[in-house]
CSV table of C-alpha atoms and ligand atoms in Angstrom, one decimal:
chain,number,residue,atom,x,y,z
S,1,MET,CA,31.9,-58.1,32.3
S,2,SER,CA,30.8,-61.6,31.0
S,3,SER,CA,31.0,-62.0,27.2
S,4,LYS,CA,27.8,-64.2,27.3
S,5,PHE,CA,26.0,-61.3,28.9
S,6,ASP,CA,27.3,-58.9,26.3
S,7,GLU,CA,26.2,-61.4,23.5
S,8,LEU,CA,22.7,-61.6,25.0
S,9,VAL,CA,22.4,-57.7,25.1
S,10,GLU,CA,23.6,-57.6,21.5
S,11,ALA,CA,21.0,-60.1,20.5
S,12,PHE,CA,18.2,-58.0,22.1
S,13,SER,CA,19.4,-54.8,20.6
S,14,LYS,CA,19.0,-56.3,17.2
S,15,LEU,CA,15.3,-56.7,17.7
S,16,PRO,CA,13.1,-54.1,16.1
S,17,GLY,CA,12.4,-51.1,18.3
S,18,VAL,CA,14.8,-52.2,21.0
S,19,GLY,CA,17.6,-49.7,22.0
S,20,LYS,CA,20.8,-50.2,23.9
S,21,LYS,CA,19.1,-49.4,27.3
S,22,SER,CA,16.2,-51.8,26.9
S,23,ALA,CA,18.4,-54.6,25.6
S,24,LEU,CA,20.4,-54.4,28.7
S,25,LYS,CA,17.4,-54.4,30.9
S,26,TYR,CA,15.9,-57.5,29.0
S,27,ALA,CA,19.3,-59.3,29.1
S,28,TYR,CA,19.5,-58.9,32.9
S,29,HIS,CA,15.9,-59.9,33.4
S,30,VAL,CA,16.0,-63.1,31.5
S,31,SER,CA,19.5,-64.2,32.6
S,32,ILE,CA,19.6,-63.1,36.3
S,33,ASP,CA,16.4,-61.7,37.7
S,34,ASN,CA,14.0,-64.2,36.3
S,35,SER,CA,15.8,-67.0,34.7
S,36,PHE,CA,12.7,-69.3,34.6
S,37,ALA,CA,11.0,-66.7,32.4
S,38,GLY,CA,14.2,-66.5,30.3
S,39,LEU,CA,14.3,-70.2,29.9
S,40,ASN,CA,10.5,-70.3,28.9
S,41,LEU,CA,11.1,-67.4,26.5
S,42,ALA,CA,14.0,-69.3,24.9
S,43,HIS,CA,11.8,-72.3,24.5
S,44,CYS,CA,8.9,-70.3,23.0
S,45,ILE,CA,11.1,-68.7,20.5
S,46,GLU,CA,12.7,-72.0,19.5
S,47,ASP,CA,9.3,-73.8,19.2
S,48,ALA,CA,7.8,-70.8,17.1
S,49,VAL,CA,10.8,-70.6,14.9
S,50,LYS,CA,10.6,-74.5,14.2
S,51,ALA,CA,6.9,-74.5,13.7
S,52,LEU,CA,6.0,-71.5,11.8
S,53,ARG,CA,6.1,-71.0,8.0
S,54,ARG,CA,4.5,-69.1,5.2
S,55,CYS,CA,1.1,-70.5,3.7
S,56,GLU,CA,1.9,-71.8,0.3
S,57,ASN,CA,-1.4,-70.1,-1.1
S,58,CYS,CA,-1.5,-66.7,0.4
S,59,GLY,CA,1.8,-66.0,2.5
S,60,ALA,CA,0.2,-65.8,5.9
S,61,ILE,CA,2.0,-67.0,8.9
S,62,SER,CA,1.0,-70.8,9.4
S,63,GLU,CA,1.9,-74.0,11.1
S,64,ASP,CA,0.9,-76.1,8.0
S,65,GLU,CA,1.4,-75.9,4.2
S,66,ILE,CA,-2.0,-74.2,3.9
S,67,CYS,CA,-3.0,-71.6,6.6
S,68,GLU,CA,-6.4,-72.0,8.7
S,69,ILE,CA,-7.9,-69.2,6.7
S,70,CYS,CA,-7.3,-70.6,3.2
S,71,ALA,CA,-8.5,-74.0,4.6
S,72,ASP,CA,-11.7,-72.5,6.1
S,73,SER,CA,-14.5,-73.3,3.7
S,74,SER,CA,-16.8,-70.9,5.6
S,75,ARG,CA,-14.8,-67.8,4.5
S,76,ASP,CA,-16.1,-65.8,1.5
S,77,SER,CA,-13.6,-67.0,-1.2
S,78,SER,CA,-14.9,-64.5,-3.7
S,79,THR,CA,-13.2,-61.6,-2.1
S,80,LEU,CA,-9.5,-61.2,-1.7
S,81,CYS,CA,-7.6,-58.7,0.4
S,82,ILE,CA,-4.2,-57.7,-0.6
S,83,VAL,CA,-1.8,-56.8,2.3
S,84,GLU,CA,1.9,-56.0,2.4
S,85,ASN,CA,2.9,-58.0,5.4
S,86,PRO,CA,1.8,-61.3,7.0
S,87,LYS,CA,1.4,-59.4,10.3
S,88,ASP,CA,-1.4,-57.3,8.6
S,89,ILE,CA,-3.5,-60.3,8.4
S,90,LEU,CA,-3.4,-60.8,12.1
S,91,ILE,CA,-4.5,-57.2,12.5
S,92,LEU,CA,-7.3,-57.4,10.1
S,93,GLU,CA,-8.5,-60.7,11.6
S,94,LYS,CA,-8.6,-59.0,15.0
S,95,SER,CA,-11.0,-56.3,13.7
S,96,GLY,CA,-13.5,-59.2,12.6
S,97,ALA,CA,-14.7,-56.9,9.7
S,98,TYR,CA,-13.4,-59.0,6.9
S,99,LYS,CA,-14.6,-62.4,6.0
S,100,GLY,CA,-12.7,-63.1,2.6
S,101,LEU,CA,-9.3,-64.4,1.9
S,102,TYR,CA,-6.0,-62.8,1.9
S,103,PHE,CA,-2.9,-62.6,-0.3
S,104,VAL,CA,0.5,-61.1,0.9
S,105,LEU,CA,2.1,-59.1,-1.7
S,106,ASP,CA,5.5,-58.5,0.0
S,107,ASP,CA,7.5,-58.2,-3.3
S,108,ILE,CA,6.5,-57.2,-6.8
S,109,ASN,CA,8.0,-59.6,-9.1
S,110,SER,CA,6.5,-61.8,-12.0
S,111,ASP,CA,6.5,-64.9,-9.9
S,112,ILE,CA,4.2,-63.5,-7.2
S,113,VAL,CA,1.9,-61.8,-9.8
S,114,GLU,CA,1.5,-65.1,-11.5
S,115,LYS,CA,0.7,-66.6,-8.1
S,116,LEU,CA,-1.9,-64.0,-7.5
S,117,ILE,CA,-3.6,-64.5,-10.8
S,118,ASN,CA,-3.6,-68.2,-10.2
S,119,PHE,CA,-5.0,-67.5,-6.8
S,120,THR,CA,-7.9,-65.4,-8.2
S,121,GLN,CA,-8.7,-68.0,-10.8
S,122,LYS,CA,-8.8,-70.9,-8.4
S,123,ASN,CA,-11.1,-69.0,-6.1
S,124,SER,CA,-13.2,-67.3,-8.8
S,125,THR,CA,-12.5,-63.9,-7.0
S,126,ASN,CA,-14.7,-61.1,-7.9
S,127,GLU,CA,-13.4,-58.4,-5.7
S,128,ILE,CA,-9.9,-57.4,-4.8
S,129,LEU,CA,-9.6,-55.1,-1.8
S,130,PHE,CA,-6.3,-53.3,-1.2
S,131,ALA,CA,-5.4,-52.8,2.6
S,132,MET,CA,-2.0,-51.2,2.1
S,133,THR,CA,-0.2,-48.3,3.8
S,134,PRO,CA,-1.5,-45.3,1.9
S,135,GLY,CA,1.1,-43.4,-0.1
S,136,ILE,CA,2.7,-43.2,-3.4
S,137,ASN,CA,4.3,-46.5,-3.4
S,138,SER,CA,1.1,-48.4,-2.7
S,139,ASP,CA,-0.8,-46.3,-5.3
S,140,GLY,CA,1.8,-47.5,-7.8
S,141,ILE,CA,1.4,-51.1,-6.8
S,142,MET,CA,-2.4,-51.0,-7.0
S,143,LEU,CA,-2.2,-49.5,-10.5
S,144,TYR,CA,0.3,-52.2,-11.6
S,145,ILE,CA,-1.8,-55.0,-10.2
S,146,GLU,CA,-5.1,-53.6,-11.7
S,147,ASP,CA,-3.3,-53.5,-15.1
S,148,LYS,CA,-2.3,-57.0,-14.8
S,149,PHE,CA,-6.0,-57.9,-14.5
S,150,LYS,CA,-7.2,-55.8,-17.4
S,151,GLY,CA,-10.1,-57.4,-19.2
S,152,SER,CA,-11.3,-59.4,-16.1
S,153,ASN,CA,-14.5,-58.7,-14.4
S,154,ILE,CA,-12.8,-58.2,-11.0
S,155,LEU,CA,-13.9,-55.2,-9.0
S,156,PHE,CA,-11.1,-53.3,-7.4
S,157,SER,CA,-11.4,-51.5,-4.1
S,158,LYS,CA,-9.3,-50.2,-1.3
S,159,ILE,CA,-9.9,-49.5,2.5
S,160,ALA,CA,-11.3,-46.1,2.9
S,161,GLN,CA,-9.5,-42.8,3.3
S,162,GLY,CA,-9.1,-41.7,6.9
S,163,ILE,CA,-6.3,-43.9,7.2
S,164,PRO,CA,-3.5,-41.2,6.9
S,165,THR,CA,-0.7,-41.5,4.4
S,166,GLY,CA,2.3,-43.4,5.6
S,167,VAL,CA,0.7,-45.0,8.5
S,168,THR,CA,1.0,-48.8,8.6
S,169,LEU,CA,-1.9,-51.0,9.6
S,170,ASP,CA,-0.5,-51.9,13.1
S,171,ASN,CA,-0.7,-48.3,14.0
S,172,ILE,CA,-4.5,-48.0,13.4
S,173,ASP,CA,-6.9,-48.8,16.1
S,174,THR,CA,-9.4,-51.7,15.4
S,175,LEU,CA,-12.5,-49.4,15.4
S,176,SER,CA,-11.0,-47.2,12.6
S,177,LEU,CA,-9.8,-50.2,10.8
S,178,THR,CA,-13.2,-51.8,10.8
S,179,LYS,CA,-14.6,-48.5,9.4
S,180,ALA,CA,-12.1,-48.4,6.8
S,181,ILE,CA,-13.1,-51.9,5.6
S,182,ASN,CA,-16.7,-51.2,5.7
S,183,ASP,CA,-16.2,-48.0,3.9
S,184,ARG,CA,-14.1,-49.4,1.2
S,185,ARG,CA,-14.5,-47.8,-2.2
S,186,GLU,CA,-14.2,-48.9,-5.6
S,187,ILE,CA,-11.0,-47.7,-7.6
I,1,LIG,ZN1,-3.2,-69.1,3.3
């Protein structure tokens, strides 16, 4: 057996959700079965890795220092949606139900909280909408953030119930997600 082939299988098996059997299938496909697709995939991956970064403002996936959403003056800058992961922004954008700005809270520390406070001051935010995976963890984060804004006039809301506890945004269909955004309630 070729060690290069083994290395390729190993690389695929490190991807999320890819087991040994799928890794073997993908490795065979891109190296032997359809080497053109394989080279194209390698090229796309390299291109994306080199070009993509996180938006300095909100943490979204971006090709520039500031992402397209932050740079878009037609967005409602008074509403801010807090998500846990940059991927969640792509999902919410696909639903088309939300027109405000975003902020990715992928870690809770004093730096990111300060960045969030600066963000809200710069944009005169008057509503913060939490779109997080329902659960004890996110309840704690919401309380913590709300506490940091004590004394401000910002309205806090979260996407509607109906999204089951522990279910991440990427497992919700667009229709339910749109409904959850439209039915958001004050907290
Ligand atoms: Zn941004």
